[in-house]
Amino acid sequence: MASLNLQAVCNDHRIQLDPINTPSRLLLGPGPSNAHPTVLQALARPPIGHLDPAYLNLMTEVQEMLRYVWQTDNRITIPVSGTGSAAMEASIANSVEPGDVVLVGVNGYFGRRLVDMADRYGADVRTMERPMGQCFSLDEIRLALETHHPAILALVHAETSSGVRQPLEGVAELCSRSGTLLLVDCVTSLGAIPLFLDAWGVDLAYSCSQKGLSCPPGCSPFSMGPRAEQKLADRKGKVANWYLDMSLLNAYWGCDRVYHHTAPVNMNFGIREALRLLCEEGVEAAWARHRHNAERLWDGLQSLGLRLVVDEEIRLHTLTTAYIPEGVDGKAFARALLDEEGIEIGGGLGDLAGKVWRFGLMGHNSRSEHVDRLLGLLKQRLAAQGALA
C-alpha cells in the first residue's frame, strides 16, 4: 500500500492510494482464524436493509442455528453487533448491578479482563486464582462460593492465553445452592469443543465469530438463560450500557423486531453461512474433528521435543501452548515464519509472555494438512537453529 503524503493532501484536497492489497496468510495463532471461502462470498453480497423482511427471516435462522450449536433453548440467543469483547461486556452489563458480589475465576489474561469489566460496572469483585496452565476444581469452586456468596460466578471455559479448558460439569449445581448465576466465556470453544449450555446450567454465555465459527471478527454470539433474564427484569435501574442493553435488543431480535440500531447486515450474512456450514457438518462431528487434529499437533510438537504447558485432560482442542526452546528468540522465529511462509502463530500473554508459542486450530483451519505443514516447518527451522531435542 502506498504511503500517504499528508502535505500533498492538504495542498491538493485529494487522497490517492493504491487499491487494498493484503497478503495471504494461514492463521494458526490464537485468532482470528481464516474464514471459510463460502463465508467470504456471503460477506460480499449486496447489503439489504436491517428491517427488510428477507433480513428479518435471516435473523431467525441465525438464532435457531446458534441455539443448536450452543445446545440451548434460551430465548435470548443472538449475535451481538461487535467483536467478542462486546459480547463479554454485554454479559457483564446486563447481569451486574452496583454492589453485586461477582466472583471471577482468574487463571489467565481473559479472567483478568472479566475482573476489569465487572469493576467498571460497580461490582464488588472477588477472585479465585490459579496459575496460568491450570484449572479450578469443584472443591475450590465450592469453597469460594461458600466464602463469598456471589450473585455471579464468571469462568473462562477456554482460556485463550494459556490453552486451558475449564471443566463445567457440576458447577451449576454448586451455584444453584447459593442462588448464583453462572457466566461463561466461550470465545475459543464455541463450535469446536463440546458445550451444553442447558445441560450444564449455564446462565450467561458469550463467544465470537472469528474462531470456531470461521467467520471474520465483528459478530459475537451471546446467550442468556431464564434465571439471568429474571435478574435483568428485576434490576433497580437501567443497564448502564445502552448499546448492549438486552431489554432493548430483545425487542429487535424478539418477535416484535423493533428498530434498535443499524445492524451489520453483511456480518450477519457471514455468520449465517458460517453457522449453516457448521450445522451441515454436525456439531458433534466438528468437535471430533477439532480433537483429532489437536491430538495430531500435540504428538508432533512433543516429537520435536517441545514441552506443552497444559496437562492433556484439560487442554483445549483449539489452542495449544508450547514452551519456546532454550536459545530460540520466539518473537523473531514467529516473525520469520510469517514473513517467509505466510503462517501466523502467536506469542504468550501475561505470565507466559516471551515464554511460549500459541498454536491455533480453529474452525475451517482445523485440518490435518495444516498440522502437517506447520510441523514440517517447525522441524526444519528449529533444526537450522540447533534447537531440536
Short mmCIF file of C-alpha atoms in Angstrom, two decimals:
data_model
loop_
_atom_site.label_atom_id
_atom_site.label_comp_id
_atom_site.label_asym_id
_atom_site.label_seq_id
_atom_site.Cartn_x
_atom_site.Cartn_y
_atom_site.Cartn_z
CA MET A 1 0.00 0.00 0.00
CA ALA A 2 1.37 3.42 -0.93
CA SER A 3 2.27 5.74 1.94
CA LEU A 4 0.03 8.77 2.48
CA ASN A 5 1.65 12.18 1.93
CA LEU A 6 -0.31 14.43 4.29
CA GLN A 7 1.22 17.61 2.91
CA ALA A 8 0.11 16.68 -0.59
CA VAL A 9 -3.39 16.02 0.71
CA CYS A 10 -3.51 19.47 2.34
CA ASN A 11 -2.32 21.18 -0.83
CA ASP A 12 -4.37 19.13 -3.24
CA HIS A 13 -7.51 18.27 -1.24
CA ARG A 14 -7.27 14.76 -2.63
CA ILE A 15 -6.12 11.40 -1.31
CA GLN A 16 -4.59 8.97 -3.76
CA LEU A 17 -3.86 5.45 -2.59
CA ASP A 18 -3.42 2.14 -4.34
CA PRO A 19 -6.34 -0.31 -4.07
CA ILE A 20 -6.15 -2.51 -0.99
CA ASN A 21 -3.76 -5.44 -1.35
CA THR A 22 -3.46 -7.52 1.81
CA PRO A 23 -1.16 -10.56 2.00
CA SER A 24 -2.47 -14.11 2.06
CA ARG A 25 -1.91 -15.71 5.47
CA LEU A 26 -2.55 -19.06 7.09
CA LEU A 27 -3.70 -18.03 10.56
CA LEU A 28 -2.55 -20.68 13.04
CA GLY A 29 -2.35 -18.43 16.08
CA PRO A 30 -4.85 -17.56 18.82
CA GLY A 31 -7.25 -15.87 16.42
CA PRO A 32 -8.67 -14.81 14.15
CA SER A 33 -8.73 -17.96 12.07
CA ASN A 34 -9.17 -18.00 8.32
CA ALA A 35 -12.76 -17.52 7.23
CA HIS A 36 -14.36 -20.21 5.09
CA PRO A 37 -14.50 -19.17 1.39
CA THR A 38 -18.29 -19.54 1.39
CA VAL A 39 -18.49 -17.10 4.29
CA LEU A 40 -16.34 -14.59 2.42
CA GLN A 41 -18.68 -14.87 -0.58
CA ALA A 42 -21.64 -14.16 1.70
CA LEU A 43 -19.95 -11.08 3.13
CA ALA A 44 -19.56 -9.71 -0.40
CA ARG A 45 -23.27 -9.88 -1.20
CA PRO A 46 -25.10 -6.56 -1.72
CA PRO A 47 -26.42 -5.28 1.61
CA ILE A 48 -30.14 -5.03 2.28
CA GLY A 49 -32.00 -3.06 4.93
CA HIS A 50 -31.84 -4.24 8.52
CA LEU A 51 -35.66 -4.21 8.65
CA ASP A 52 -36.13 -5.82 5.23
CA PRO A 53 -38.40 -8.90 5.54
CA ALA A 54 -35.67 -11.03 3.97
CA TYR A 55 -33.19 -9.87 6.61
CA LEU A 56 -35.67 -10.45 9.43
CA ASN A 57 -36.04 -14.04 8.23
CA LEU A 58 -32.26 -14.40 8.20
CA MET A 59 -32.15 -13.20 11.82
CA THR A 60 -34.47 -16.03 12.82
CA GLU A 61 -32.29 -18.57 11.03
CA VAL A 62 -29.17 -17.28 12.78
CA GLN A 63 -30.84 -17.54 16.19
CA GLU A 64 -32.08 -21.08 15.57
CA MET A 65 -28.65 -22.25 14.44
CA LEU A 66 -26.91 -20.57 17.38
CA ARG A 67 -29.23 -22.41 19.76
CA TYR A 68 -28.26 -25.70 18.11
CA VAL A 69 -24.53 -25.00 18.20
CA TRP A 70 -24.74 -23.96 21.85
CA GLN A 71 -27.17 -26.77 22.73
CA THR A 72 -29.67 -24.42 24.35
CA ASP A 73 -33.30 -23.34 24.15
CA ASN A 74 -32.53 -19.89 25.56
CA ARG A 75 -34.92 -17.31 24.15
CA ILE A 76 -32.35 -14.51 24.12
CA THR A 77 -29.68 -16.03 21.91
CA ILE A 78 -28.32 -13.50 19.42
CA PRO A 79 -25.18 -12.31 17.66
CA VAL A 80 -24.10 -9.04 19.28
CA SER A 81 -23.01 -6.36 16.80
CA GLY A 82 -19.36 -6.18 17.76
CA THR A 83 -16.34 -8.35 18.48
CA GLY A 84 -16.11 -10.88 21.29
CA SER A 85 -15.23 -8.23 23.84
CA ALA A 86 -18.59 -6.55 23.12
CA ALA A 87 -20.39 -9.80 23.90
CA MET A 88 -18.29 -10.14 27.04
CA GLU A 89 -19.33 -6.64 28.10
CA ALA A 90 -22.96 -7.40 27.25
CA SER A 91 -22.83 -10.32 29.69
CA ILE A 92 -21.44 -8.13 32.46
CA ALA A 93 -23.57 -5.06 31.72
CA ASN A 94 -26.87 -6.94 31.76
CA SER A 95 -26.19 -9.07 34.83
CA VAL A 96 -24.22 -6.83 37.18
CA GLU A 97 -25.77 -4.13 39.35
CA PRO A 98 -23.68 -1.81 41.54
CA GLY A 99 -22.72 -3.60 44.74
CA ASP A 100 -23.25 -7.13 43.39
CA VAL A 101 -20.61 -9.57 44.54
CA VAL A 102 -19.05 -11.04 41.40
CA LEU A 103 -16.64 -13.95 41.79
CA VAL A 104 -14.24 -14.40 38.87
CA GLY A 105 -12.03 -17.41 38.24
CA VAL A 106 -8.69 -15.97 37.15
CA ASN A 107 -6.23 -18.38 35.56
CA GLY A 108 -5.18 -16.25 32.61
CA TYR A 109 -5.42 -12.98 30.73
CA PHE A 110 -9.13 -13.10 29.95
CA GLY A 111 -10.15 -13.80 33.52
CA ARG A 112 -8.38 -10.53 34.34
CA ARG A 113 -10.43 -8.78 31.66
CA LEU A 114 -13.64 -10.02 33.30
CA VAL A 115 -12.42 -8.57 36.60
CA ASP A 116 -11.78 -5.20 34.97
CA MET A 117 -15.17 -5.10 33.26
CA ALA A 118 -17.13 -6.12 36.35
CA ASP A 119 -15.31 -3.50 38.40
CA ARG A 120 -16.26 -0.79 35.88
CA TYR A 121 -19.95 -1.66 36.37
CA GLY A 122 -19.71 -1.20 40.13
CA ALA A 123 -19.41 -4.83 41.20
CA ASP A 124 -17.79 -5.93 44.43
CA VAL A 125 -15.30 -8.16 42.63
CA ARG A 126 -13.74 -11.17 44.35
CA THR A 127 -11.36 -13.61 42.69
CA MET A 128 -10.20 -17.16 42.98
CA GLU A 129 -6.88 -17.67 41.26
CA ARG A 130 -4.80 -20.43 39.73
CA PRO A 131 -1.53 -20.18 37.78
CA MET A 132 -1.76 -19.99 34.00
CA GLY A 133 -1.99 -23.52 32.62
CA GLN A 134 -4.20 -24.81 35.44
CA CYS A 135 -7.97 -25.00 36.01
CA PHE A 136 -10.26 -24.87 39.04
CA SER A 137 -11.51 -27.97 40.82
CA LEU A 138 -15.09 -28.37 42.00
CA ASP A 139 -13.84 -28.27 45.60
CA GLU A 140 -12.12 -24.93 45.01
CA ILE A 141 -15.25 -23.53 43.39
CA ARG A 142 -17.46 -24.84 46.21
CA LEU A 143 -15.25 -23.24 48.87
CA ALA A 144 -15.13 -19.91 47.02
CA LEU A 145 -18.93 -19.84 46.63
CA GLU A 146 -19.42 -20.62 50.33
CA THR A 147 -16.92 -17.92 51.27
CA HIS A 148 -18.10 -15.07 49.03
CA HIS A 149 -21.82 -15.82 48.36
CA PRO A 150 -21.65 -14.10 44.94
CA ALA A 151 -24.54 -13.02 42.76
CA ILE A 152 -22.49 -14.13 39.74
CA LEU A 153 -19.69 -16.63 39.17
CA ALA A 154 -17.69 -15.92 35.98
CA LEU A 155 -15.48 -18.63 34.50
CA VAL A 156 -13.48 -18.81 31.29
CA HIS A 157 -14.33 -22.10 29.59
CA ALA A 158 -11.50 -21.77 27.08
CA GLU A 159 -8.66 -19.55 28.31
CA THR A 160 -7.02 -18.34 25.10
CA SER A 161 -3.92 -17.05 26.85
CA SER A 162 -2.88 -20.45 28.18
CA GLY A 163 -4.83 -23.15 26.32
CA VAL A 164 -6.76 -24.40 29.38
CA ARG A 165 -10.26 -25.87 29.21
CA GLN A 166 -12.16 -25.31 32.44
CA PRO A 167 -14.46 -28.28 33.19
CA LEU A 168 -18.02 -27.03 33.79
CA GLU A 169 -19.85 -30.21 34.75
CA GLY A 170 -21.25 -29.86 38.25
CA VAL A 171 -20.54 -26.14 38.62
CA ALA A 172 -24.15 -25.03 38.10
CA GLU A 173 -25.33 -27.38 40.83
CA LEU A 174 -22.99 -25.62 43.24
CA CYS A 175 -24.19 -22.22 42.02
CA SER A 176 -27.87 -23.12 42.46
CA ARG A 177 -27.36 -23.74 46.18
CA SER A 178 -26.44 -20.09 46.71
CA GLY A 179 -28.62 -18.51 44.04
CA THR A 180 -25.56 -17.64 41.97
CA LEU A 181 -25.69 -17.06 38.22
CA LEU A 182 -23.07 -18.89 36.14
CA LEU A 183 -21.45 -16.73 33.43
CA VAL A 184 -19.11 -18.45 30.97
CA ASP A 185 -16.59 -17.18 28.40
CA CYS A 186 -16.82 -19.46 25.34
CA VAL A 187 -14.77 -17.32 22.94
CA THR A 188 -12.32 -20.07 21.98
CA SER A 189 -14.64 -23.05 22.41
CA LEU A 190 -17.95 -22.42 20.61
CA GLY A 191 -18.28 -24.66 17.56
CA ALA A 192 -15.09 -26.56 18.31
CA ILE A 193 -15.28 -28.04 21.82
CA PRO A 194 -18.28 -29.73 23.50
CA LEU A 195 -20.62 -27.14 25.00
CA PHE A 196 -24.02 -27.85 26.56
CA LEU A 197 -25.43 -24.63 27.97
CA ASP A 198 -28.72 -26.11 29.14
CA ALA A 199 -27.41 -29.44 30.40
CA TRP A 200 -24.58 -27.69 32.27
CA GLY A 201 -26.88 -24.99 33.69
CA VAL A 202 -25.02 -22.01 32.20
CA ASP A 203 -26.98 -18.77 32.72
CA LEU A 204 -24.94 -16.40 30.53
CA ALA A 205 -22.51 -17.19 27.75
CA TYR A 206 -20.68 -15.31 25.04
CA SER A 207 -18.32 -16.07 22.18
CA CYS A 208 -17.03 -14.59 18.92
CA SER A 209 -17.32 -15.18 15.19
CA GLN A 210 -13.65 -15.45 14.19
CA LYS A 211 -12.52 -18.67 15.83
CA GLY A 212 -14.52 -21.89 15.84
CA LEU A 213 -17.18 -20.41 13.54
CA SER A 214 -14.72 -19.48 10.71
CA CYS A 215 -16.18 -16.02 10.14
CA PRO A 216 -14.29 -12.68 10.32
CA PRO A 217 -14.49 -10.77 13.61
CA GLY A 218 -17.40 -8.42 14.18
CA CYS A 219 -20.44 -10.50 15.15
CA SER A 220 -20.42 -12.18 18.55
CA PRO A 221 -22.80 -14.87 19.87
CA PHE A 222 -24.48 -14.21 23.21
CA SER A 223 -26.98 -16.31 25.17
CA MET A 224 -28.99 -15.51 28.28
CA GLY A 225 -30.92 -18.14 30.22
CA PRO A 226 -34.17 -17.73 32.18
CA ARG A 227 -32.52 -17.00 35.55
CA ALA A 228 -30.37 -14.28 34.02
CA GLU A 229 -33.42 -12.87 32.23
CA GLN A 230 -35.20 -12.66 35.57
CA LYS A 231 -32.28 -10.82 37.15
CA LEU A 232 -32.37 -8.36 34.25
CA ALA A 233 -36.11 -7.83 34.71
CA ASP A 234 -35.68 -7.26 38.46
CA ARG A 235 -32.99 -4.58 38.14
CA LYS A 236 -33.47 -1.44 40.21
CA GLY A 237 -32.02 0.76 37.47
CA LYS A 238 -31.33 0.77 33.76
CA VAL A 239 -28.50 -1.23 32.21
CA ALA A 240 -25.59 1.21 32.14
CA ASN A 241 -24.70 0.41 28.52
CA TRP A 242 -27.48 1.46 26.11
CA TYR A 243 -26.00 -0.26 23.05
CA LEU A 244 -25.74 -3.64 24.79
CA ASP A 245 -28.95 -3.50 26.87
CA MET A 246 -30.70 -6.82 26.25
CA SER A 247 -34.05 -5.44 27.37
CA LEU A 248 -33.81 -3.18 24.30
CA LEU A 249 -32.03 -5.58 21.97
CA ASN A 250 -34.59 -8.28 22.68
CA ALA A 251 -37.25 -6.05 21.15
CA TYR A 252 -35.25 -6.13 17.91
CA TRP A 253 -34.25 -9.79 17.99
CA GLY A 254 -37.53 -10.92 19.55
CA CYS A 255 -40.94 -11.25 17.93
CA ASP A 256 -41.58 -7.52 17.50
CA ARG A 257 -38.40 -6.68 15.52
CA VAL A 258 -38.45 -3.11 16.82
CA TYR A 259 -35.59 -0.97 15.50
CA HIS A 260 -32.69 -0.60 17.91
CA HIS A 261 -29.54 0.07 15.88
CA THR A 262 -28.37 -0.35 12.30
CA ALA A 263 -27.29 -3.96 12.31
CA PRO A 264 -24.12 -5.01 10.43
CA VAL A 265 -26.15 -6.86 7.81
CA ASN A 266 -23.21 -8.25 5.85
CA MET A 267 -21.58 -9.58 9.01
CA ASN A 268 -24.83 -11.38 9.74
CA PHE A 269 -24.79 -12.74 6.17
CA GLY A 270 -21.37 -14.14 7.04
CA ILE A 271 -22.26 -15.67 10.40
CA ARG A 272 -25.42 -17.13 8.87
CA GLU A 273 -23.33 -19.03 6.34
CA ALA A 274 -20.72 -19.98 8.92
CA LEU A 275 -23.43 -21.47 11.13
CA ARG A 276 -25.07 -23.20 8.16
CA LEU A 277 -21.78 -24.93 7.31
CA LEU A 278 -21.30 -25.98 10.93
CA CYS A 279 -24.84 -27.32 11.13
CA GLU A 280 -24.33 -29.28 7.90
CA GLU A 281 -21.18 -30.87 9.33
CA GLY A 282 -22.92 -31.51 12.63
CA VAL A 283 -21.67 -30.07 15.87
CA GLU A 284 -20.52 -33.42 17.24
CA ALA A 285 -18.55 -34.12 14.05
CA ALA A 286 -16.93 -30.69 14.34
CA TRP A 287 -15.98 -31.38 17.96
CA ALA A 288 -14.42 -34.71 16.92
CA ARG A 289 -12.51 -33.09 14.03
CA HIS A 290 -11.00 -30.49 16.33
CA ARG A 291 -9.99 -33.14 18.85
CA HIS A 292 -8.39 -35.34 16.18
CA ASN A 293 -6.32 -32.52 14.72
CA ALA A 294 -5.32 -31.21 18.14
CA GLU A 295 -4.02 -34.64 19.12
CA ARG A 296 -2.09 -34.82 15.84
CA LEU A 297 -0.50 -31.46 16.68
CA TRP A 298 0.29 -32.44 20.28
CA ASP A 299 2.02 -35.64 19.18
CA GLY A 300 4.01 -33.77 16.56
CA LEU A 301 5.13 -30.96 18.85
CA GLN A 302 6.25 -33.42 21.52
CA SER A 303 8.12 -35.48 18.93
CA LEU A 304 10.11 -32.31 18.19
CA GLY A 305 10.98 -32.05 21.87
CA LEU A 306 8.66 -29.15 22.62
CA ARG A 307 7.13 -29.18 26.09
CA LEU A 308 3.40 -28.42 26.29
CA VAL A 309 2.15 -26.11 29.02
CA VAL A 310 -1.22 -27.70 29.84
CA ASP A 311 -1.98 -31.23 31.03
CA GLU A 312 -3.74 -33.25 28.33
CA GLU A 313 -7.02 -33.78 30.19
CA ILE A 314 -7.70 -30.00 30.35
CA ARG A 315 -6.01 -28.99 27.09
CA LEU A 316 -8.01 -27.03 24.53
CA HIS A 317 -8.55 -28.63 21.12
CA THR A 318 -8.46 -25.16 19.58
CA LEU A 319 -5.37 -23.58 21.16
CA THR A 320 -2.13 -25.28 22.20
CA THR A 321 0.66 -23.61 24.15
CA ALA A 322 4.23 -24.91 23.95
CA TYR A 323 7.34 -23.61 25.68
CA ILE A 324 9.84 -21.96 23.33
CA PRO A 325 13.08 -24.00 23.22
CA GLU A 326 16.02 -22.57 25.12
CA GLY A 327 18.20 -20.36 22.97
CA VAL A 328 15.46 -19.55 20.44
CA ASP A 329 14.17 -16.00 20.04
CA GLY A 330 10.48 -16.84 19.98
CA LYS A 331 9.32 -13.49 18.61
CA ALA A 332 11.89 -13.43 15.80
CA PHE A 333 11.11 -17.07 14.95
CA ALA A 334 7.38 -16.32 14.65
CA ARG A 335 8.03 -13.20 12.57
CA ALA A 336 10.23 -15.14 10.14
CA LEU A 337 7.55 -17.80 9.81
CA LEU A 338 5.06 -15.07 8.94
CA ASP A 339 7.28 -13.16 6.53
CA GLU A 340 8.78 -16.15 4.74
CA GLU A 341 5.99 -18.74 4.85
CA GLY A 342 2.85 -16.65 5.38
CA ILE A 343 1.96 -18.58 8.55
CA GLU A 344 0.93 -16.79 11.74
CA ILE A 345 1.49 -18.26 15.18
CA GLY A 346 1.05 -16.43 18.48
CA GLY A 347 3.25 -15.50 21.39
CA GLY A 348 2.45 -15.60 25.06
CA LEU A 349 0.29 -13.23 27.13
CA GLY A 350 0.52 -12.25 30.78
CA ASP A 351 2.79 -14.51 32.83
CA LEU A 352 3.57 -16.56 29.71
CA ALA A 353 4.73 -13.58 27.61
CA GLY A 354 8.02 -14.38 25.89
CA LYS A 355 7.95 -17.97 27.16
CA VAL A 356 5.54 -19.80 24.84
CA TRP A 357 4.14 -20.06 21.36
CA ARG A 358 0.39 -20.40 20.91
CA PHE A 359 -0.82 -22.59 18.04
CA GLY A 360 -4.45 -22.33 16.96
CA LEU A 361 -6.51 -24.91 15.06
CA MET A 362 -9.97 -23.38 14.86
CA GLY A 363 -12.96 -23.87 12.61
CA HIS A 364 -12.03 -24.12 8.91
CA ASN A 365 -8.33 -24.15 9.87
CA SER A 366 -8.58 -27.33 11.93
CA ARG A 367 -7.32 -29.61 9.14
CA SER A 368 -4.67 -32.31 9.10
CA GLU A 369 -2.81 -30.76 6.15
CA HIS A 370 -2.34 -27.55 8.13
CA VAL A 371 -1.00 -29.51 11.09
CA ASP A 372 1.47 -31.39 8.91
CA ARG A 373 2.66 -28.24 7.14
CA LEU A 374 3.22 -26.43 10.42
CA LEU A 375 5.07 -29.34 12.00
CA GLY A 376 7.28 -29.73 8.94
CA LEU A 377 8.29 -26.07 9.01
CA LEU A 378 8.90 -26.12 12.76
CA LYS A 379 11.15 -29.15 12.39
CA GLN A 380 13.09 -27.58 9.53
CA ARG A 381 13.57 -24.21 11.20
CA LEU A 382 14.32 -25.48 14.70
CA ALA A 383 16.89 -27.89 13.25
CA ALA A 384 18.53 -24.99 11.42
CA GLN A 385 18.91 -23.23 14.78
CA GLY A 386 20.21 -26.35 16.53
CA ALA A 387 17.17 -26.35 18.78
CA LEU A 388 15.76 -29.84 18.20
CA ALA A 389 15.93 -32.22 21.14
#
